[in-house]
Coordinates of C-alpha atoms in Angstrom, one line a residue:
T1 CA -5.1 161.1 70.5
A2 CA -3.2 164.4 70.3
F3 CA -3.0 167.9 68.8
C4 CA -0.5 170.5 67.7
E5 CA -1.5 174.1 67.0
D6 CA 1.6 174.8 65.1
M7 CA 2.3 178.5 64.3
V8 CA 5.6 177.5 62.7
D9 CA 8.2 180.3 62.7
E10 CA 8.4 183.9 61.8
S11 CA 10.1 183.3 58.5
S12 CA 6.9 182.0 57.0
C13 CA 4.7 184.8 58.3
P14 CA 5.1 188.6 58.0
I15 CA 3.0 189.1 61.2
S16 CA 5.2 187.9 64.2
S17 CA 2.2 187.8 66.6
N18 CA 0.6 185.2 64.3
S19 CA 3.6 182.9 64.3
R20 CA 5.4 183.1 67.6
F21 CA 3.9 180.2 69.6
S22 CA 3.2 176.5 69.0
I23 CA 0.9 174.6 71.4
M24 CA 1.0 170.9 71.8
G25 CA -0.7 168.3 74.0
A26 CA -2.9 165.2 74.4
N27 CA -5.9 164.1 76.4
D28 CA -4.0 161.9 78.9
G29 CA -4.1 164.0 82.1
L30 CA -6.1 163.3 85.2
L31 CA -8.7 165.9 84.4
S32 CA -8.7 165.4 80.6
R33 CA -11.8 164.4 78.5
K34 CA -12.6 163.8 74.9
I35 CA -15.8 165.2 73.6
E36 CA -17.2 164.1 70.2
Y37 CA -20.4 165.5 68.6
F38 CA -22.2 163.8 65.7
G39 CA -24.7 166.2 64.3
R40 CA -27.6 166.2 61.9
E41 CA -25.5 165.3 58.8
H42 CA -25.0 161.8 60.4
K43 CA -27.5 159.0 60.5
P44 CA -30.1 159.4 63.3
L45 CA -28.8 156.5 65.4
D46 CA -25.3 157.9 65.3
R47 CA -26.2 161.4 66.4
G48 CA -25.4 162.9 69.8
L49 CA -22.6 164.1 72.0
R50 CA -20.3 161.6 73.7
V51 CA -17.9 162.4 76.5
R52 CA -15.1 160.1 77.6
S53 CA -12.4 160.7 80.3
A54 CA -8.8 159.6 79.6
E55 CA -8.9 156.9 82.3
S56 CA -12.2 155.4 81.5
K57 CA -13.7 153.4 78.6
E58 CA -17.2 154.6 79.7
V59 CA -18.9 156.9 77.2
R60 CA -21.3 159.4 78.7
L61 CA -24.1 160.5 76.3
E62 CA -25.3 164.1 76.4
S63 CA -28.5 165.4 74.8
E64 CA -27.2 168.9 74.1
G65 CA -25.1 170.2 71.2
I66 CA -21.4 170.9 71.2
L67 CA -21.7 174.6 71.8
S68 CA -24.2 174.3 74.6
Y69 CA -22.0 171.7 76.3
L70 CA -18.9 173.9 76.0
R71 CA -20.8 176.9 77.4
H72 CA -22.0 175.0 80.4
E73 CA -18.6 173.5 81.1
M74 CA -16.8 176.8 80.8
E75 CA -19.3 178.4 83.1
D76 CA -18.9 175.6 85.6
G77 CA -15.1 175.6 85.2
Q78 CA -14.4 179.1 86.2
E79 CA -13.1 177.8 89.5
L80 CA -10.2 176.2 87.7
V81 CA -8.6 179.6 86.9
Q82 CA -8.7 181.4 90.2
S83 CA -4.9 181.6 90.4
I84 CA -1.7 181.0 88.5
E85 CA 1.4 179.5 90.1
E86 CA 4.9 179.0 88.9
I87 CA 6.5 175.6 89.5
V88 CA 10.3 175.7 90.0
F89 CA 12.3 172.4 90.0
E90 CA 15.5 172.2 92.0
D91 CA 17.3 169.4 90.3
S92 CA 20.2 169.4 92.7
N93 CA 18.1 168.0 95.6
G94 CA 15.0 166.9 93.9
Q95 CA 12.8 169.5 95.7
T96 CA 9.9 171.3 94.1
A97 CA 9.0 174.9 95.0
V98 CA 5.8 176.8 94.2
A99 CA 6.0 180.6 93.7
A100 CA 3.6 183.3 92.6
V101 CA 4.0 184.4 89.0
A102 CA 5.5 187.9 88.8
D103 CA 5.1 188.2 85.1
E104 CA 2.5 186.1 83.4
P105 CA 3.5 184.1 80.3
P106 CA 3.6 186.1 77.1
F107 CA 0.5 184.3 75.6
D108 CA -3.1 184.0 76.6
Y109 CA -3.5 180.2 76.5
R110 CA -4.0 178.7 80.0
G111 CA -5.3 175.2 79.1
G112 CA -8.9 174.4 78.4
Y113 CA -10.7 173.1 75.3
V114 CA -8.8 172.3 72.1
G115 CA -10.5 171.0 69.0
F116 CA -12.5 171.7 65.9
L117 CA -16.0 172.7 64.8
G118 CA -16.9 171.2 61.4
Y119 CA -18.8 173.2 58.9
E120 CA -22.1 171.4 59.7
V121 CA -22.1 173.0 63.2
R122 CA -23.8 175.7 61.1
H123 CA -27.1 174.0 61.8
D124 CA -26.6 174.7 65.5
T125 CA -25.5 178.3 65.0
Q126 CA -28.3 178.9 62.5
C127 CA -30.8 177.8 65.2
W128 CA -29.2 180.4 67.6
S129 CA -29.4 183.1 64.9
F130 CA -33.1 182.4 64.2
Q131 CA -33.9 182.5 67.9
Q132 CA -32.0 185.8 68.4
E133 CA -33.8 187.4 65.5
G134 CA -37.3 186.2 66.5
G135 CA -37.6 183.6 63.8
M136 CA -38.5 180.0 64.0
S137 CA -38.6 178.7 67.6
A138 CA -37.2 175.5 69.0
C139 CA -35.2 175.0 65.7
E140 CA -38.3 174.1 63.7
W141 CA -36.1 174.6 60.6
E142 CA -34.4 171.3 61.4
S143 CA -37.3 169.4 59.9
T144 CA -36.7 171.1 56.5
G145 CA -33.9 171.1 54.0
R146 CA -31.7 168.5 52.5
S147 CA -30.1 165.8 54.8
S148 CA -26.7 164.5 53.8
D149 CA -26.5 161.5 56.2
T150 CA -26.0 159.0 53.4
K151 CA -23.0 161.0 52.1
T152 CA -21.2 161.5 55.4
N153 CA -18.1 159.7 56.6
P154 CA -19.1 158.0 59.9
N155 CA -15.5 158.2 61.1
I156 CA -15.6 162.0 61.2
P157 CA -17.4 163.7 64.0
T158 CA -19.2 167.0 63.3
A159 CA -17.1 168.5 66.1
A160 CA -14.5 167.2 68.6
F161 CA -12.7 168.8 71.5
F162 CA -10.3 167.7 74.2
F163 CA -10.3 169.2 77.7
V164 CA -6.5 169.6 78.0
D165 CA -5.0 169.8 81.4
R166 CA -1.4 169.2 80.2
S167 CA 0.0 171.4 77.4
L168 CA 3.4 172.4 76.0
V169 CA 3.9 175.9 74.5
Y170 CA 7.0 176.6 72.5
D171 CA 8.2 180.2 71.9
H172 CA 9.8 180.4 68.5
K173 CA 11.2 183.9 69.3
T174 CA 13.1 183.0 72.5
G175 CA 13.4 179.2 72.1
E176 CA 11.8 178.7 75.5
W177 CA 9.3 176.0 76.5
Y178 CA 6.4 176.6 78.8
L179 CA 4.5 173.7 80.5
I180 CA 0.9 174.5 81.3
G181 CA -0.9 172.3 83.8
V182 CA -4.4 172.6 85.2
S183 CA -5.3 171.3 88.6
T184 CA -8.2 171.7 91.0
N185 CA -7.8 173.8 94.1
N186 CA -9.4 171.2 96.4
S187 CA -7.5 168.2 95.1
E188 CA -4.0 167.4 96.3
E189 CA -3.9 164.4 94.0
S190 CA -4.6 166.7 91.0
F191 CA -1.9 169.1 92.0
D192 CA 0.7 166.3 92.6
D193 CA -0.2 164.7 89.3
T194 CA 0.4 168.0 87.5
V195 CA 3.7 168.6 89.2
S196 CA 4.9 165.1 88.5
W197 CA 4.0 165.5 84.8
M198 CA 5.9 168.8 84.6
R199 CA 9.0 167.3 86.2
E200 CA 9.1 164.3 83.8
T201 CA 8.4 166.5 80.8
S202 CA 11.0 169.1 81.6
T203 CA 13.6 166.3 81.8
K204 CA 12.5 165.1 78.3
I205 CA 12.7 168.5 76.8
G206 CA 16.4 168.6 77.7
N207 CA 16.9 165.8 75.2
L208 CA 14.9 167.4 72.4
R209 CA 17.9 168.9 70.5
R210 CA 19.4 165.5 70.0
L211 CA 16.1 163.9 69.0
R212 CA 15.3 166.8 66.7
A213 CA 18.6 166.3 64.9
L214 CA 17.8 162.6 64.4
E215 CA 14.3 163.3 63.1
E216 CA 15.3 166.1 60.7
S217 CA 17.8 163.8 59.1
K218 CA 15.0 161.5 57.9
E219 CA 12.3 162.2 55.3
P220 CA 8.8 161.6 56.6
H221 CA 7.6 158.0 55.8
C222 CA 4.8 159.2 53.6
L223 CA 5.4 158.2 50.1
V224 CA 3.0 158.0 47.1
D225 CA 4.1 157.0 43.6
E226 CA 1.2 158.7 41.9
I227 CA -1.4 161.2 43.0
A228 CA -4.8 160.9 41.3
F229 CA -7.4 162.8 43.3
V230 CA -11.0 162.2 42.2
P231 CA -13.4 165.2 42.6
N232 CA -16.7 164.6 44.3
R233 CA -18.4 166.6 41.5
S234 CA -17.0 166.6 37.9
K235 CA -15.5 169.5 36.1
A236 CA -18.7 169.8 34.0
Q237 CA -20.8 169.9 37.1
Y238 CA -18.6 172.4 38.8
Q239 CA -18.9 174.7 35.8
A240 CA -22.7 174.3 35.9
D241 CA -22.5 175.2 39.6
I242 CA -20.7 178.4 38.7
A243 CA -23.4 179.2 36.2
R244 CA -26.1 178.5 38.8
S245 CA -24.3 180.9 41.2
H246 CA -24.3 183.6 38.6
E247 CA -28.0 183.1 38.2
E248 CA -28.6 183.4 41.9
I249 CA -26.6 186.6 41.9
R250 CA -28.6 188.1 39.0
N251 CA -31.8 187.2 40.8
G252 CA -30.7 189.1 43.9
E253 CA -30.5 186.0 46.1
S254 CA -26.8 186.4 46.9
Y255 CA -23.9 188.7 46.3
E256 CA -21.2 186.1 46.7
L257 CA -21.2 182.3 47.0
C258 CA -18.2 180.3 48.1
V259 CA -18.7 177.1 46.1
T260 CA -16.6 174.1 47.3
N261 CA -15.9 170.6 46.2
Q262 CA -14.1 167.6 47.7
L263 CA -11.0 165.9 46.2
E264 CA -10.6 162.3 47.4
L265 CA -7.8 159.8 47.2
K266 CA -6.9 156.4 48.8
V267 CA -3.2 156.4 49.8
D268 CA -0.9 153.9 51.3
I269 CA 1.3 155.5 54.0
L270 CA 4.5 153.3 54.4
P271 CA 4.8 151.8 57.8
H272 CA 7.3 153.3 60.2
P273 CA 9.5 150.9 62.3
T274 CA 8.8 152.6 65.6
K275 CA 5.3 154.0 65.1
E276 CA 1.8 152.6 65.2
V277 CA -0.4 152.8 62.1
R278 CA -2.7 155.3 63.7
E279 CA 0.3 157.6 64.2
M280 CA 1.2 157.7 60.5
P281 CA -0.9 160.8 59.5
F282 CA 1.5 162.9 61.6
E283 CA 4.2 161.9 59.1
L284 CA 2.1 163.6 56.4
Y285 CA 1.7 166.7 58.5
K286 CA 5.4 167.0 59.0
L287 CA 5.9 166.9 55.2
L288 CA 3.1 169.5 54.8
R289 CA 4.7 171.7 57.5
R290 CA 8.0 171.5 55.7
R291 CA 6.7 172.4 52.3
N292 CA 3.8 174.7 53.0
A293 CA 4.3 176.3 56.4
A294 CA 1.5 178.7 57.5
P295 CA 0.8 180.8 60.6
F296 CA -2.3 178.9 61.7
S297 CA -1.2 175.4 60.9
A298 CA -2.5 172.6 63.1
F299 CA -2.5 168.8 63.5
M300 CA -5.2 166.9 65.4
S301 CA -5.7 163.2 65.7
L302 CA -8.8 161.5 67.2
H303 CA -7.7 157.9 66.7
A304 CA -8.4 155.7 69.7
A305 CA -6.0 152.9 70.5
D306 CA -9.0 150.7 71.2
R307 CA -11.2 150.6 68.1
S308 CA -13.9 148.6 70.0
L309 CA -14.9 151.7 72.0
P310 CA -18.3 152.9 70.9
G311 CA -18.9 156.3 69.5
S312 CA -15.3 157.1 68.7
G313 CA -14.3 159.1 65.6
R314 CA -11.2 158.0 63.7
V315 CA -9.8 161.0 61.8
S316 CA -6.6 163.1 61.6
I317 CA -6.6 166.7 60.4
C318 CA -3.4 168.0 58.7
C319 CA -4.0 171.7 58.4
S320 CA -1.9 174.4 56.7
S321 CA -4.2 177.4 57.2
P322 CA -3.1 181.0 56.8
E323 CA -6.4 182.4 58.0
R324 CA -7.5 183.4 61.5
F325 CA -11.3 183.0 62.0
L326 CA -11.6 184.5 65.5
S327 CA -9.3 185.4 68.4
I328 CA -10.2 186.7 71.8
N329 CA -7.5 188.4 73.9
R330 CA -7.5 190.4 77.1
A331 CA -7.9 194.1 76.4
S332 CA -4.8 196.1 77.6
S333 CA -5.2 199.2 79.7
S334 CA -8.8 198.6 80.6
T335 CA -10.8 197.9 83.7
G336 CA -13.0 194.9 84.3
R337 CA -13.1 191.7 82.2
R338 CA -12.8 193.4 78.8
F339 CA -11.7 191.3 75.8
V340 CA -10.8 192.2 72.2
V341 CA -12.3 190.1 69.5
E342 CA -10.5 189.9 66.2
S343 CA -11.2 188.3 62.8
K344 CA -8.9 188.4 59.8
P345 CA -10.7 187.3 56.7
I346 CA -8.8 186.5 53.5
K347 CA -10.3 187.2 50.1
G348 CA -7.9 187.7 47.3
T349 CA -4.8 185.5 46.6
A350 CA -2.0 185.6 44.0
A351 CA 0.9 183.3 43.6
R352 CA 4.3 185.0 44.1
Y353 CA 6.9 185.2 41.4
V354 CA 9.9 183.1 42.1
G355 CA 12.8 183.6 39.7
S356 CA 16.5 184.3 39.6
E357 CA 16.3 187.2 37.1
P358 CA 17.6 190.6 38.2
D359 CA 14.0 192.0 38.0
A360 CA 12.4 189.1 39.8
R361 CA 11.6 191.2 42.9
E362 CA 10.1 193.9 40.8
I363 CA 7.9 191.4 39.0
D364 CA 6.8 190.0 42.4
Q365 CA 5.9 193.5 43.7
R366 CA 3.8 194.2 40.5
I367 CA 1.8 191.0 41.2
A368 CA 1.1 192.2 44.7
Q369 CA 0.1 195.7 43.4
T370 CA -2.2 194.1 40.8
L371 CA -3.9 192.1 43.6
K372 CA -4.3 195.2 45.7
L373 CA -6.0 197.1 42.8
S374 CA -8.2 194.1 41.6
V375 CA -11.8 195.2 41.5
K376 CA -13.1 191.7 41.9
D377 CA -10.9 190.8 44.8
R378 CA -11.6 194.1 46.6
A379 CA -15.4 193.5 46.1
E380 CA -15.1 190.0 47.6
N381 CA -13.1 191.2 50.5
L382 CA -15.4 194.2 51.3
M383 CA -18.5 192.0 51.3
I384 CA -17.0 189.6 53.8
V385 CA -15.8 192.5 56.0
D386 CA -19.3 193.9 56.0
L387 CA -20.7 190.5 56.9
L388 CA -18.2 190.1 59.8
R389 CA -19.0 193.6 61.1
N390 CA -22.6 192.6 61.2
D391 CA -21.9 189.2 63.0
L392 CA -19.6 190.8 65.6
G393 CA -22.1 193.6 66.1
R394 CA -24.5 191.0 67.6
V395 CA -22.2 190.3 70.6
C396 CA -19.7 193.2 70.8
E397 CA -20.3 196.3 72.8
V398 CA -22.1 199.1 70.9
G399 CA -19.7 201.3 69.0
T400 CA -16.6 199.1 69.4
V401 CA -16.6 197.2 66.1
H402 CA -14.1 198.7 63.7
V403 CA -11.8 197.8 60.8
P404 CA -8.2 198.9 61.6
K405 CA -6.9 197.3 58.3
L406 CA -9.0 197.1 55.2
M407 CA -7.7 195.1 52.2
N408 CA -4.2 195.0 53.4
I409 CA -1.7 192.9 51.3
E410 CA 0.3 190.4 53.3
T411 CA 3.1 188.5 51.6
Y412 CA 3.9 184.9 52.6
A413 CA 6.5 182.4 51.3
T414 CA 4.4 181.4 48.2
V415 CA 1.5 183.8 47.9
H416 CA 0.3 187.4 48.3
Q417 CA -3.0 187.7 50.1
M418 CA -5.6 190.4 50.7
V419 CA -6.4 190.4 54.4
S420 CA -8.7 192.7 56.4
T421 CA -8.8 193.0 60.2
V422 CA -12.1 193.4 62.0
R423 CA -12.2 194.0 65.8
G424 CA -14.6 194.6 68.6
T425 CA -14.8 194.5 72.4
I426 CA -16.8 192.3 74.6
N427 CA -17.6 192.4 78.3
G428 CA -16.4 189.0 79.6
D429 CA -19.0 189.1 82.5
K430 CA -21.8 189.1 79.9
T431 CA -20.4 187.6 76.8
S432 CA -18.3 184.4 76.4
A433 CA -16.2 182.9 73.6
I434 CA -19.1 180.6 72.8
D435 CA -21.4 183.5 72.3
V436 CA -18.9 185.0 69.8
I437 CA -18.7 181.7 67.9
E438 CA -22.5 181.3 67.7
A439 CA -22.8 184.8 66.3
C440 CA -20.0 184.3 63.6
F441 CA -19.9 180.7 62.7
P442 CA -19.2 179.6 60.0
G443 CA -16.7 182.1 58.8
G444 CA -18.1 184.3 56.1
S445 CA -15.1 183.8 53.9
M446 CA -16.3 180.2 53.4
T447 CA -19.9 181.0 52.8
G448 CA -20.5 184.3 51.0
A449 CA -23.1 186.9 51.7
P450 CA -25.8 187.2 52.9
K451 CA -24.8 184.2 55.0
Q452 CA -28.1 182.4 55.8
R453 CA -29.6 182.5 52.3
T454 CA -26.3 181.8 50.6
M455 CA -25.7 178.7 52.8
D456 CA -29.1 177.3 51.7
I457 CA -28.2 177.8 48.1
L458 CA -24.8 176.2 48.6
D459 CA -26.4 173.2 50.3
E460 CA -28.3 172.6 47.0
I461 CA -25.3 173.3 44.8
E462 CA -23.1 170.9 46.8
Q463 CA -25.8 168.2 46.7
G464 CA -26.0 168.0 50.5
V465 CA -22.5 166.6 50.8
S466 CA -21.0 167.4 54.2
R467 CA -17.9 169.6 54.1
G468 CA -16.6 167.9 57.3
P469 CA -13.9 169.9 59.2
Y470 CA -13.2 171.8 56.0
S471 CA -14.6 175.4 56.1
G472 CA -15.0 175.0 59.9
C473 CA -12.5 176.2 62.5
L474 CA -9.8 174.6 64.7
G475 CA -8.1 176.0 67.8
Y476 CA -8.5 176.6 71.5
I477 CA -10.9 178.0 74.0
S478 CA -8.8 178.9 77.1
L479 CA -10.1 178.7 80.7
N480 CA -9.4 182.4 81.2
G481 CA -11.9 183.3 78.5
C482 CA -9.4 183.8 75.6
M483 CA -9.7 182.0 72.3
D484 CA -7.9 181.5 69.0
M485 CA -9.5 179.7 66.0
N486 CA -8.3 179.3 62.5
I487 CA -10.4 178.6 59.3
V488 CA -9.8 175.0 58.3
I489 CA -8.6 175.5 54.7
R490 CA -5.6 174.0 52.8
S491 CA -6.0 170.9 54.8
A492 CA -6.0 167.1 54.3
I493 CA -8.5 165.0 56.3
L494 CA -7.4 161.4 56.8
T495 CA -9.6 158.5 57.9
P496 CA -8.7 154.8 57.8
V497 CA -10.1 152.6 55.0
D498 CA -12.1 149.9 56.8
G499 CA -11.6 146.3 55.8
E500 CA -8.5 146.9 53.7
M501 CA -4.8 147.2 54.3
P502 CA -4.1 148.6 57.8
N503 CA -1.9 151.4 56.3
R504 CA -4.4 152.5 53.7
W505 CA -6.2 155.8 54.3
N506 CA -8.9 158.0 52.7
V507 CA -7.5 161.5 52.1
S508 CA -10.0 164.3 51.5
I509 CA -9.1 167.8 50.5
G510 CA -11.7 170.6 50.4
C511 CA -11.3 173.2 47.7
G512 CA -13.3 176.0 46.1
G513 CA -13.6 179.7 45.5
A514 CA -15.9 182.6 45.9
I515 CA -18.2 183.4 42.9
T516 CA -19.2 186.9 42.3
A517 CA -20.8 188.7 39.3
L518 CA -17.3 189.4 38.0
S519 CA -16.1 185.8 38.3

């Protein structure tokens, strides 16, 4: 069970702050836990929240939802971030020194919760929204609407997080590694365990150059002779769905609907001589990272070594996302616990021109300019910006929500994209990262506007099929109150095929697009 929030390198992203650091880790520390939430899209007997520590096979069942659990744990866990210390290893005599940190690391991650919220967590956030706006109480709406439990993969939790007390952060700009360990102030065992892990890991990092050279000389062991994805809904049905969307727009029910579909495939991943079967999806991620690097890429695996453990998801997420859903960072030059919240919705994409002609660059620039002036793409982008301003306005301080960049064109390795930036400020003593998620999830770029009514229509159009992790978000919620979450798009979701060959996997890729009156 592991994760990698892989922001690749600056060559694949024009915004260096989006691509400087990669975060890696696993749930194998003394304090680590795995939290899996099976929501209302699962069968009633499978629903609930399960918590398991790294050292125990015991599963603790919780009655609350994933966001409520994270809120309570973050509030209770404030004692874990009272101080930051720097561990210095003296290799010559084997001694370890502890020193105060003069300059804090150049990133906001300090360990904490790393994981994903699948799109169906919308049921939980809709409940919060209704309660905030004085609507249905006690989530009465749960008894209404279409249920998709017969169309849901039982291997995929609605949401899953690790509490990570051991992390590695790599700085692509300087080539430096940072080891982030979390320990409790009142436990000498916890501190010693953290220092021991840091010492062992720092030694291993010294050998990485040689190992990296060996790995990069090999092609990933993920080979398929023929790709033949099968859509969940046929082309004819999808065209009918677009017509239905236009009808809803004409009737004034929505301005924009992000209609999605699922492409599915069974694939045999060739066995690797030194890796277990459950590790093979990472081979696919390495291939994806090579060929389609993106600033908010991520890999996450929930495969338990012991399949007999109850309530355990078995899924790997290979994500090549270019889109930031939400980030929360400490506000500079401010007093108190002030944080800046940022969202960067993408609406409007055009493939770049790649050619060897003398005017290839000029052709590529014309494509970017055409995208910038596109009436349809600008309308899509503006509607989602307006939606996000409304969402952030629920939790940000009055007068702080603003749009520093509207419909800005960002150029990546293979595409031009229209990206806006929406920001606001929160008071960390009153508002938490979980509050911000509840106000904004799911991302408006994956729903349309207005959000609530549009999601109801999409549920009918998509025939109640769960989107799974696709259209949700993946990232970290740090113990110091900071957060960074992407939008899970351009991603492959892998689950094992039960009862068949051990190296056979189901691969699901979510796809779709926003429908407006001009589509």
